[in-house]
CSV table of C-alpha atoms in Angstrom, one decimal:
chain,number,residue,atom,x,y,z
A,1369,MET,CA,105.5,155.2,94.3
A,1370,LYS,CA,103.1,157.7,96.1
A,1371,LYS,CA,104.5,157.5,99.4
A,1372,TYR,CA,108.1,158.3,97.3
A,1373,ILE,CA,106.8,161.2,95.2
A,1374,SER,CA,105.2,162.6,98.2
A,1375,ALA,CA,108.2,162.0,100.4
A,1376,CYS,CA,110.6,164.2,97.4
A,1377,LEU,CA,108.6,166.6,97.1
A,1378,LEU,CA,108.6,167.5,100.8
A,1379,ALA,CA,112.3,166.9,101.4
A,1380,GLY,CA,112.7,169.1,98.2
A,1381,PHE,CA,110.1,172.0,100.4
A,1382,MET,CA,112.8,171.6,103.1
A,1383,THR,CA,116.2,172.6,101.1
A,1384,VAL,CA,117.5,173.1,99.0
A,1385,TRP,CA,119.8,170.4,98.3
A,1386,SER,CA,117.5,168.3,99.8
A,1387,SER,CA,117.1,165.1,97.6
A,1388,CYS,CA,115.5,161.6,96.3
A,1389,SER,CA,118.5,159.3,95.0
A,1390,THR,CA,118.4,155.7,93.9
A,1391,ASN,CA,119.7,154.0,96.6
A,1392,PRO,CA,122.9,151.5,95.6
A,1393,VAL,CA,122.4,148.5,97.1
A,1394,THR,CA,118.6,148.4,96.9
A,1395,GLY,CA,117.5,150.0,94.1
A,1396,LYS,CA,114.9,152.1,95.8
A,1397,LYS,CA,114.4,155.8,96.0
A,1398,ASP,CA,115.6,157.3,99.5
A,1399,VAL,CA,115.3,160.9,101.0
A,1400,ILE,CA,118.6,161.9,101.7
A,1401,LEU,CA,119.5,165.7,102.2
A,1402,MET,CA,122.7,165.4,101.2
A,1403,SER,CA,124.6,165.1,97.9
A,1404,GLU,CA,127.0,162.4,97.3
A,1405,GLY,CA,129.5,165.0,97.3
A,1406,GLN,CA,128.5,167.1,100.5
A,1407,GLU,CA,128.7,162.9,101.6
A,1408,LEU,CA,132.3,162.6,100.5
A,1409,ALA,CA,133.4,166.2,101.8
A,1410,MET,CA,132.0,165.2,105.0
A,1411,GLY,CA,133.9,162.7,105.1
A,1412,LYS,CA,137.4,164.2,104.4
A,1413,GLU,CA,136.5,166.4,107.0
A,1414,ALA,CA,135.7,163.7,109.4
A,1415,ASP,CA,138.8,161.9,109.4
A,1416,PRO,CA,141.9,163.9,110.6
A,1417,GLN,CA,139.7,164.3,113.7
A,1418,ILE,CA,139.2,161.0,114.2
A,1419,VAL,CA,143.4,160.1,113.6
A,1420,ALA,CA,143.8,162.9,116.0
A,1421,GLN,CA,141.5,162.1,118.9
A,1422,PHE,CA,142.8,157.8,118.4
A,1423,GLY,CA,145.8,158.0,116.2
A,1424,MET,CA,147.4,155.8,113.8
A,1425,TYR,CA,148.3,152.0,115.0
A,1426,ASP,CA,152.2,152.0,114.2
A,1427,ASN,CA,152.5,148.6,112.4
A,1428,PRO,CA,153.1,149.4,107.9
A,1429,ALA,CA,152.3,145.5,107.0
A,1430,LEU,CA,148.7,145.8,109.0
A,1431,GLN,CA,148.3,149.0,107.4
A,1432,LYS,CA,148.9,147.3,103.4
A,1433,PHE,CA,147.1,143.9,105.1
A,1434,ILE,CA,143.5,146.5,106.3
A,1435,ASP,CA,144.4,148.4,102.8
A,1436,GLN,CA,145.3,145.9,100.1
A,1437,LYS,CA,141.8,143.7,101.3
A,1438,GLY,CA,139.6,146.9,101.6
A,1439,GLN,CA,140.3,148.2,98.0
A,1440,GLN,CA,139.8,144.1,96.5
A,1441,MET,CA,136.2,144.5,98.8
A,1442,ALA,CA,135.3,148.0,97.8
A,1443,ALA,CA,136.7,147.0,94.1
A,1444,ILE,CA,133.0,144.3,94.1
A,1445,SER,CA,131.0,146.5,96.5
A,1446,HIS,CA,127.7,148.6,95.5
A,1447,ARG,CA,129.6,151.9,95.4
A,1448,SER,CA,132.7,150.7,93.6
A,1449,ASN,CA,132.9,154.8,91.9
A,1450,ILE,CA,133.9,156.2,95.2
A,1451,LYS,CA,137.4,156.5,96.8
A,1452,TYR,CA,137.5,154.4,100.1
A,1453,ASN,CA,140.2,154.6,102.9
A,1454,PHE,CA,141.3,151.6,105.3
A,1455,LYS,CA,142.5,152.5,108.0
A,1456,ILE,CA,143.7,150.8,112.0
A,1457,LEU,CA,143.5,153.4,115.6
A,1458,ASP,CA,145.7,153.4,117.9
A,1459,SER,CA,143.0,152.4,120.7
A,1460,PRO,CA,142.2,149.3,122.8
A,1461,VAL,CA,138.4,149.1,122.6
A,1462,LEU,CA,137.2,146.6,120.1
A,1463,ASN,CA,135.3,148.5,117.2
A,1464,ALA,CA,135.0,148.9,113.8
A,1465,PHE,CA,132.8,152.0,112.5
A,1466,ALA,CA,132.6,153.8,108.9
A,1467,VAL,CA,131.8,157.6,108.5
A,1468,PRO,CA,130.2,158.8,104.8
A,1469,GLY,CA,132.4,159.1,102.4
A,1470,GLY,CA,134.0,155.9,101.7
A,1471,TYR,CA,136.5,156.0,105.3
A,1472,VAL,CA,136.3,152.7,107.0
A,1473,TYR,CA,138.4,151.8,110.8
A,1474,PHE,CA,139.3,149.0,112.5
A,1475,THR,CA,141.0,149.4,115.6
A,1476,ARG,CA,143.7,147.3,117.0
A,1477,GLY,CA,141.8,146.1,120.0
A,1478,ILE,CA,139.5,144.4,117.9
A,1479,MET,CA,141.8,142.6,115.0
A,1480,ALA,CA,143.7,141.5,117.9
A,1481,HIS,CA,139.8,139.3,119.0
A,1482,PHE,CA,140.2,138.1,114.9
A,1483,ASN,CA,141.3,134.1,115.0
A,1484,ASN,CA,141.3,134.3,111.0
A,1485,GLU,CA,141.1,136.7,107.4
A,1486,ALA,CA,138.0,135.2,107.0
A,1487,GLN,CA,136.3,136.6,110.6
A,1488,PHE,CA,138.4,140.4,109.9
A,1489,ALA,CA,136.7,140.6,106.1
A,1490,GLY,CA,132.8,139.8,107.4
A,1491,VAL,CA,133.0,142.1,109.3
A,1492,LEU,CA,135.0,144.8,107.3
A,1493,GLY,CA,132.4,143.5,104.2
A,1494,HIS,CA,129.7,145.1,107.0
A,1495,GLU,CA,131.0,148.8,107.9
A,1496,ILE,CA,131.7,148.7,103.6
A,1497,GLY,CA,128.1,147.6,103.1
A,1498,HIS,CA,126.9,150.5,105.9
A,1499,ILE,CA,128.2,152.8,103.1
A,1500,ALA,CA,127.3,151.2,99.9
A,1501,ALA,CA,123.5,151.7,101.1
A,1502,ARG,CA,124.7,154.9,102.3
A,1503,HIS,CA,123.5,154.4,105.7
A,1504,SER,CA,125.4,157.3,107.4
A,1505,ALA,CA,124.2,159.9,105.6
A,1506,GLN,CA,120.5,158.7,105.6
A,1507,GLN,CA,121.2,158.6,109.8
A,1508,GLN,CA,122.7,161.8,109.0
A,1509,SER,CA,119.4,162.9,107.1
A,1510,LYS,CA,116.9,161.9,109.9
A,1511,SER,CA,118.8,164.2,112.5
A,1512,ILE,CA,119.8,161.2,114.8
A,1513,LEU,CA,123.4,162.1,115.0
A,1514,ALA,CA,125.0,161.0,117.9
A,1515,GLN,CA,125.2,163.9,120.3
A,1516,VAL,CA,127.1,161.9,123.1
A,1517,GLY,CA,130.4,162.0,125.0
A,1518,LEU,CA,130.7,157.3,125.0
A,1519,ILE,CA,132.8,157.1,128.0
A,1520,ALA,CA,133.9,152.8,128.9
A,1521,GLY,CA,130.3,152.3,128.0
A,1522,MET,CA,128.4,155.2,129.5
A,1523,ILE,CA,126.1,158.2,128.2
A,1524,ILE,CA,127.2,162.0,129.4
A,1525,SER,CA,124.3,164.0,129.1
A,1526,PRO,CA,123.4,165.8,125.7
A,1527,GLU,CA,124.1,169.4,127.8
A,1528,LEU,CA,127.2,168.3,129.0
A,1529,ALA,CA,128.3,166.2,125.3
A,1530,GLN,CA,130.3,169.4,123.8
A,1531,PHE,CA,133.4,169.5,127.4
A,1532,GLY,CA,133.6,166.0,126.0
A,1533,ASP,CA,134.5,166.7,122.7
A,1534,ALA,CA,131.6,164.7,121.3
A,1535,ALA,CA,129.9,167.0,119.6
A,1536,SER,CA,131.9,167.3,117.3
A,1537,GLN,CA,131.4,166.1,113.3
A,1538,GLY,CA,134.8,163.7,113.5
A,1539,LEU,CA,133.5,162.6,116.7
A,1540,GLY,CA,129.9,162.2,116.5
A,1541,LEU,CA,129.7,160.7,113.4
A,1542,LEU,CA,132.1,158.0,115.6
A,1543,PHE,CA,129.0,157.3,117.3
A,1544,LEU,CA,126.4,156.7,114.9
A,1545,LYS,CA,123.6,154.0,115.8
A,1546,PHE,CA,122.0,152.3,113.3
A,1547,GLY,CA,119.1,150.9,112.8
A,1548,ARG,CA,117.6,146.8,112.6
A,1549,ASP,CA,116.6,147.0,109.4
A,1550,ASP,CA,120.8,148.5,108.5
A,1551,GLU,CA,122.1,146.1,110.3
A,1552,ARG,CA,121.0,143.3,108.5
A,1553,GLU,CA,121.4,144.9,105.5
A,1554,SER,CA,124.9,145.3,106.4
A,1555,ASP,CA,125.3,141.9,108.0
A,1556,ARG,CA,123.7,140.8,104.2
A,1557,LEU,CA,126.2,143.0,102.2
A,1558,GLY,CA,129.4,142.0,104.2
A,1559,VAL,CA,128.5,137.8,103.9
A,1560,GLU,CA,128.5,139.2,99.8
A,1561,TYR,CA,131.1,141.2,99.7
A,1562,SER,CA,133.2,138.7,102.1
A,1563,THR,CA,132.1,135.6,100.3
A,1564,LYS,CA,133.1,137.3,96.8
A,1565,ILE,CA,136.8,137.3,97.6
A,1566,GLY,CA,136.6,134.6,98.5
A,1567,TYR,CA,136.1,133.9,102.0
A,1568,ASP,CA,134.4,131.9,104.9
A,1569,ALA,CA,131.7,134.6,105.4
A,1570,ALA,CA,129.8,132.0,108.3
A,1571,GLU,CA,133.4,132.8,110.2
A,1572,MET,CA,131.3,136.1,110.6
A,1573,ALA,CA,128.7,134.8,113.0
A,1574,ASP,CA,131.7,133.2,115.0
A,1575,PHE,CA,133.0,136.8,115.8
A,1576,PHE,CA,129.6,137.7,116.9
A,1577,LEU,CA,130.1,134.8,119.6
A,1578,THR,CA,133.5,136.5,120.6
A,1579,LEU,CA,132.0,140.4,120.7
A,1580,GLN,CA,128.8,138.4,123.6
A,1581,ARG,CA,131.6,136.6,125.1
A,1582,LYS,CA,133.3,140.4,126.1
A,1583,GLN,CA,130.0,141.8,126.8
A,1584,GLU,CA,130.1,138.8,129.9
A,1585,GLU,CA,133.1,139.1,130.7
A,1586,SER,CA,133.1,142.9,130.8
A,1587,GLY,CA,129.3,142.8,133.4
A,1588,ALA,CA,129.0,146.7,132.3
A,1589,ALA,CA,130.2,148.0,129.5
A,1590,ILE,CA,130.0,146.5,126.3
A,1591,PRO,CA,132.3,146.3,123.4
A,1592,GLU,CA,132.3,149.7,121.1
A,1593,PHE,CA,130.8,147.2,118.4
A,1594,LEU,CA,127.6,146.3,119.1
A,1595,SER,CA,127.5,149.9,121.2
A,1596,THR,CA,127.7,151.3,118.0
A,1597,HIS,CA,126.3,148.2,116.4
A,1598,PRO,CA,123.1,147.2,118.2
A,1599,ASP,CA,122.4,143.4,117.8
A,1600,PRO,CA,119.2,142.9,116.1
A,1601,GLY,CA,118.7,138.7,117.5
A,1602,ASN,CA,118.9,135.9,116.4
A,1603,ARG,CA,122.3,137.1,114.1
A,1604,TYR,CA,123.9,134.1,114.6
A,1605,THR,CA,122.3,132.2,112.4
A,1606,THR,CA,120.8,134.8,109.9
A,1607,VAL,CA,124.7,134.9,108.9
A,1608,GLN,CA,125.9,131.6,109.3
A,1609,GLN,CA,122.1,130.5,106.6
A,1610,LEU,CA,123.3,133.8,104.5
A,1611,ALA,CA,126.4,132.7,104.7
A,1612,SER,CA,125.6,129.3,103.3
A,1613,ASP,CA,123.1,130.6,100.7
A,1614,TRP,CA,126.3,133.1,99.4
A,1615,LYS,CA,128.6,130.2,98.7
A,1616,GLN,CA,126.2,127.8,96.6
A,1617,LYS,CA,125.7,130.8,95.0
A,1618,VAL,CA,128.7,132.3,93.3
A,1619,GLY,CA,130.2,128.5,93.3
A,1620,LEU,CA,132.2,129.0,96.1
A,1621,GLN,CA,134.3,125.3,96.5
A,1622,ASN,CA,136.9,125.9,99.0
A,1623,PRO,CA,136.5,129.6,101.0
A,1624,GLU,CA,139.6,130.9,102.5
A,1625,VAL,CA,139.9,131.2,106.6
A,1626,ASN,CA,143.6,131.5,106.9
A,1627,ARG,CA,143.7,131.2,110.4
A,1628,ASN,CA,147.4,130.6,110.6
A,1629,ASN,CA,148.4,133.7,107.7
A,1630,TYR,CA,146.3,135.9,110.1
A,1631,LEU,CA,147.4,135.0,113.1
A,1632,LYS,CA,151.3,135.2,112.3
A,1633,MET,CA,150.5,138.9,110.9
A,1634,ILE,CA,149.4,140.4,114.2
A,1635,ASP,CA,152.0,138.5,116.8
A,1636,GLY,CA,153.4,141.1,118.8
A,1637,ILE,CA,150.0,143.8,118.7
A,1638,ILE,CA,149.3,145.7,121.4
A,1639,TYR,CA,146.4,144.1,123.3
A,1640,GLY,CA,144.7,146.9,125.8
A,1641,GLU,CA,146.1,150.4,127.5
A,1642,ASP,CA,149.9,150.7,125.9
A,1643,PRO,CA,151.7,152.7,129.1
A,1644,LYS,CA,153.0,155.3,126.8
A,1645,GLN,CA,149.5,156.8,126.3
A,1646,GLY,CA,149.4,156.4,130.2
A,1647,PHE,CA,146.7,154.1,132.0
A,1648,VAL,CA,145.0,153.7,135.4
A,1649,GLU,CA,146.4,150.8,137.9
A,1650,GLY,CA,145.2,151.3,140.9
A,1651,GLY,CA,142.7,154.0,140.7
A,1652,VAL,CA,146.1,156.2,138.8
A,1653,PHE,CA,146.6,157.6,136.0
A,1654,TYR,CA,149.7,157.7,135.3
A,1655,HIS,CA,151.6,159.4,132.2
A,1656,PRO,CA,155.4,157.9,131.9
A,1657,GLU,CA,155.7,159.7,128.3
A,1658,LEU,CA,155.0,162.8,129.8
A,1659,LYS,CA,155.7,162.6,133.7
A,1660,PHE,CA,153.0,162.8,135.8
A,1661,GLN,CA,150.0,161.3,138.1
A,1662,PHE,CA,146.2,161.9,139.6
A,1663,PRO,CA,143.9,159.5,141.1
A,1664,VAL,CA,141.1,159.0,139.3
A,1665,PRO,CA,137.5,159.2,141.5
A,1666,SER,CA,136.0,155.7,142.6
A,1667,ASN,CA,133.0,154.0,140.1
A,1668,TRP,CA,134.3,156.4,137.4
A,1669,GLY,CA,134.2,155.4,134.0
A,1670,TYR,CA,137.2,157.0,132.0
A,1671,GLN,CA,138.6,156.9,128.5
A,1672,ASN,CA,141.5,157.5,127.4
A,1673,THR,CA,143.1,159.3,123.7
A,1674,PRO,CA,146.1,160.9,122.8
A,1675,GLN,CA,143.9,164.0,122.5
A,1676,MET,CA,142.2,163.6,125.7
A,1677,PHE,CA,142.0,161.8,129.6
A,1678,GLN,CA,138.1,161.6,130.4
A,1679,MET,CA,136.1,160.7,133.7
A,1680,ALA,CA,132.3,160.4,134.5
A,1681,PRO,CA,130.2,159.0,137.1
A,1682,LYS,CA,127.8,156.2,136.0
A,1683,ASP,CA,124.7,158.1,135.2
A,1684,GLY,CA,126.9,160.6,133.5
A,1685,SER,CA,125.0,163.1,135.6
A,1686,ALA,CA,129.1,164.8,135.3
A,1687,ILE,CA,132.3,164.4,133.3
A,1688,MET,CA,135.9,165.1,134.7
A,1689,ASN,CA,138.5,165.7,131.7
A,1690,LEU,CA,142.4,166.4,131.2
A,1691,THR,CA,143.5,168.1,128.4
A,1692,LEU,CA,146.8,170.2,126.6
A,1693,ALA,CA,145.9,174.0,127.8
A,1694,ALA,CA,146.5,176.4,124.5
A,1695,GLY,CA,148.8,179.8,125.5
A,1696,ASN,CA,151.7,181.0,127.3
A,1697,SER,CA,151.2,181.3,130.2
A,1698,LEU,CA,148.1,180.4,132.7
A,1699,GLN,CA,146.5,183.8,132.6
A,1700,GLU,CA,146.3,183.3,128.5
A,1701,ALA,CA,145.5,180.1,129.1
A,1702,ALA,CA,142.4,180.5,131.0
A,1703,GLN,CA,141.1,183.3,128.8
A,1704,GLN,CA,140.9,180.8,125.8
A,1705,LEU,CA,139.7,178.0,127.4
A,1706,MET,CA,137.0,180.6,128.7
A,1707,GLN,CA,136.5,181.5,125.2
A,1708,ASN,CA,136.1,178.5,123.7
A,1709,TYR,CA,134.2,176.8,126.1
A,1710,GLN,CA,131.8,180.5,126.1
A,1711,LEU,CA,132.0,180.2,129.6
A,1712,THR,CA,131.9,183.6,132.3
A,1713,PRO,CA,134.0,183.1,134.6
A,1714,VAL,CA,132.4,183.5,138.5
A,1715,GLN,CA,135.8,183.0,141.0
A,1716,SER,CA,139.3,182.7,139.7
A,1717,GLY,CA,142.5,182.7,141.5
A,1718,ASN,CA,146.5,181.6,141.5
A,1719,VAL,CA,147.1,178.6,143.3
A,1720,THR,CA,149.9,176.2,144.0
A,1721,VAL,CA,149.7,171.9,143.2
A,1722,ASN,CA,151.5,170.0,144.6
A,1723,GLY,CA,154.6,172.7,144.1
A,1724,LEU,CA,153.6,173.5,140.5
A,1725,PRO,CA,152.1,177.6,140.2
A,1726,ALA,CA,148.4,177.1,138.7
A,1727,MET,CA,145.1,178.7,138.2
A,1728,ALA,CA,141.5,177.5,139.7
A,1729,VAL,CA,139.2,179.2,138.0
A,1730,ILE,CA,135.3,178.3,138.4
A,1731,ALA,CA,133.0,179.4,135.5
A,1732,ASP,CA,129.1,178.9,133.9
A,1733,GLN,CA,128.0,178.7,130.5
A,1734,LYS,CA,123.5,179.4,130.3
A,1735,GLN,CA,122.1,176.9,128.3
A,1736,GLU,CA,118.2,176.7,127.8
A,1737,GLN,CA,118.6,173.4,130.0
A,1738,GLY,CA,119.7,175.0,132.9
A,1739,THR,CA,123.6,176.5,133.9
A,1740,ILE,CA,127.1,174.1,133.1
A,1741,ARG,CA,129.3,175.0,136.0
A,1742,THR,CA,133.0,174.5,135.9
A,1743,LEU,CA,135.8,173.8,138.0
A,1744,THR,CA,139.2,174.1,136.3
A,1745,TYR,CA,142.9,174.1,137.3
A,1746,LEU,CA,145.5,174.9,134.6
A,1747,ILE,CA,148.4,174.0,136.0
A,1748,GLN,CA,152.0,174.9,134.6
A,1749,TYR,CA,154.2,171.4,134.1
A,1750,GLY,CA,157.0,169.6,132.1
A,1751,GLY,CA,157.2,172.8,129.5
A,1752,ASN,CA,152.6,172.8,129.3
A,1753,ILE,CA,150.0,174.0,130.7
A,1754,TYR,CA,147.4,170.9,131.7
A,1755,SER,CA,143.6,171.9,132.2
A,1756,ILE,CA,141.8,169.3,134.1
A,1757,MET,CA,138.5,171.1,134.5
A,1758,GLY,CA,135.0,169.4,135.8
A,1759,ILE,CA,131.6,170.2,134.9
A,1760,SER,CA,127.6,169.8,136.0
A,1761,SER,CA,124.7,170.8,136.5
A,1762,GLU,CA,124.6,174.0,138.7
A,1763,GLN,CA,122.2,172.3,140.6
A,1764,ASN,CA,124.8,169.2,141.3
A,1765,PHE,CA,128.1,171.3,141.2
A,1766,ASN,CA,128.3,171.4,145.0
A,1767,THR,CA,128.0,167.1,144.8
A,1768,TYR,CA,130.4,166.5,142.9
A,1769,ALA,CA,133.0,170.0,143.6
A,1770,GLN,CA,135.1,168.2,146.2
A,1771,LEU,CA,135.2,165.2,144.0
A,1772,PHE,CA,136.6,167.5,141.1
A,1773,SER,CA,139.6,169.1,143.7
A,1774,ASN,CA,140.3,165.7,144.5
A,1775,THR,CA,141.8,164.6,141.6
A,1776,MET,CA,143.2,168.2,140.2
A,1777,GLU,CA,145.1,168.7,143.3
A,1778,GLY,CA,146.2,165.1,142.8
A,1779,PHE,CA,148.1,166.1,139.9
A,1780,ARG,CA,151.7,165.7,140.7
A,1781,GLN,CA,155.3,164.9,138.6
A,1782,LEU,CA,155.9,161.0,138.5
A,1783,THR,CA,158.9,159.6,139.6
A,1784,ASP,CA,157.5,155.7,140.1
A,1785,ALA,CA,160.1,154.1,137.7
A,1786,SER,CA,157.7,151.4,137.5
A,1787,LYS,CA,155.2,153.2,136.1
A,1788,LEU,CA,157.8,155.5,134.1
A,1789,ASN,CA,158.8,152.3,132.4
A,1790,LYS,CA,155.9,149.8,132.2
A,1791,GLN,CA,156.0,148.2,128.8
A,1792,PRO,CA,152.5,147.0,126.7
A,1793,GLU,CA,151.0,143.6,127.1
A,1794,ARG,CA,150.9,142.2,124.0
A,1795,VAL,CA,149.3,139.0,121.9
A,1796,ARG,CA,152.1,136.3,121.0
A,1797,ILE,CA,151.6,133.9,118.7
A,1798,LYS,CA,152.9,130.1,120.3
A,1799,THR,CA,152.6,126.9,119.1
A,1800,VAL,CA,150.5,123.8,120.8
A,1801,LYS,CA,153.0,121.5,122.6
A,1802,GLN,CA,151.0,118.7,123.4
A,1803,THR,CA,147.1,117.5,122.0
A,1804,GLY,CA,144.7,118.9,125.2
A,1805,THR,CA,142.4,121.3,126.2
A,1806,LEU,CA,142.6,125.0,125.4
A,1807,ALA,CA,143.4,125.5,129.0
A,1808,GLN,CA,145.9,122.9,129.3
A,1809,ALA,CA,147.6,124.7,125.9
A,1810,LEU,CA,147.9,128.0,127.8
A,1811,GLN,CA,148.8,126.7,131.4
A,1812,THR,CA,151.7,125.4,129.5
A,1813,TYR,CA,152.9,128.9,128.8
A,1814,THR,CA,151.4,131.7,131.0
A,1815,LYS,CA,150.9,131.5,135.2
A,1816,GLU,CA,148.2,134.2,135.0
A,1817,SER,CA,145.4,131.2,135.6
A,1818,LYS,CA,142.9,133.7,136.4
A,1819,ARG,CA,142.8,135.4,133.3
A,1820,LEU,CA,142.4,132.3,131.1
A,1821,GLU,CA,138.7,132.7,130.6
A,1822,GLU,CA,139.7,135.7,128.7
A,1823,PHE,CA,142.4,134.2,127.1
A,1824,ALA,CA,139.9,132.0,125.5
A,1825,VAL,CA,137.6,134.7,124.2
A,1826,LEU,CA,140.8,136.1,122.4
A,1827,ASN,CA,141.2,132.7,121.3
A,1828,GLY,CA,137.4,132.5,120.2
A,1829,MET,CA,137.5,129.0,122.0
A,1830,LYS,CA,136.2,127.3,125.3
A,1831,LEU,CA,139.0,126.5,127.5
A,1832,GLN,CA,137.3,122.8,127.6
A,1833,ASP,CA,137.9,122.8,123.6
A,1834,ARG,CA,140.4,120.6,122.0
A,1835,VAL,CA,143.4,121.7,120.3
A,1836,GLU,CA,146.2,119.2,118.2
A,1837,GLN,CA,149.7,119.5,119.0
A,1838,GLY,CA,151.2,122.7,116.0
A,1839,MET,CA,147.9,124.4,116.1
A,1840,LEU,CA,149.0,128.1,117.0
A,1841,ILE,CA,147.1,130.0,119.6
A,1842,LYS,CA,147.3,133.4,121.5
A,1843,VAL,CA,148.4,133.9,124.6
A,1844,VAL,CA,148.7,137.4,126.3
A,1845,GLU,CA,152.6,138.6,127.8
């Protein structure tokens, strides 16, 4: 008790708006340096930034489903007094996350990998649990809001993070990392909430296995869900036991799984990158709608969103991004860019990039840790001005300058019809024609034998698992 009193007194001296509040889940006193009103305002401010960064997935039926289930679960949560918002983002990564104030997001990537409603409900409850227990607010109060950009599982140094647009409030919240205790608590709440609305919470444990297999499949970058939700260990066993306990507590005799209903609902969902938003193939980034292309440095990771295409080497010592630049002329765009990033021009001049008018600018930003140096090509094309900026420390700049300029000077008009007309892959739900193994069933519908293991993970099964005639499975077409 003395510890809590001391903590509250200390917090009170630190800032006028800090407070000790009762945790809605545990009933204990927590030092949270923001009021509930401030927490709600933070979520409201972050939401448009997150939606702008990733875009909403255009599937009204799926959006309606997540909202209905979310509101049903929020109503029985420990914080049913606040308004909740549930959205599906147009991103291929496997991720679900919550930000303070009742905002919960699932990507189409993770929706494609659930194999029944119960798996979805468990993860939904987990995310609502973070909000109910005010984990995000506590993390904010501990000043561990992530200020780094995550690109394909790699970390950009904090000095460069602002150029990756990851230091903004909304996107920083997206990368909050929770401690083991918070994760255990949210797992427990996910089990409790999903059980209370009638689902088999043990299915959430099975989904953790899918995430682990996705990590092994990639061999490098881990799924975003595991990146933002560190695995506390023994998670599968713990959730299985919790699910059993909660079934007994609420007397749930026939918990829902709803496999077929869920699979039919996601039939046709886009799988992987959506080409119309741009895609990488053979070391080149293509954008069919805006009709341009440019090379991506070999062995660099990348992340594509509606607002920005980012690239970075594995050690995070540099970053390069493409965005639309503001301004009616190259000179005006350059001035605004310098102002926005507080850059001081070192050298600039007009150039031509594959017949397109452009301007090249080298500029610096002084920081306590040292000087950041940038090379930017502003290129006028198709009624837009594109900014491709390469960023590194001053001492590393000469190492990356040629890589930067190769990418920038490789920007050109896209004319290849096969790239312009490329269609996205989609998850298709098929019926098993004959009892046998999953591998045999998949081979009935696809000739891509090298992707059978990938499709097995997508189905949450092993290739040698038995499937019955009439069973529904996923393939990608």
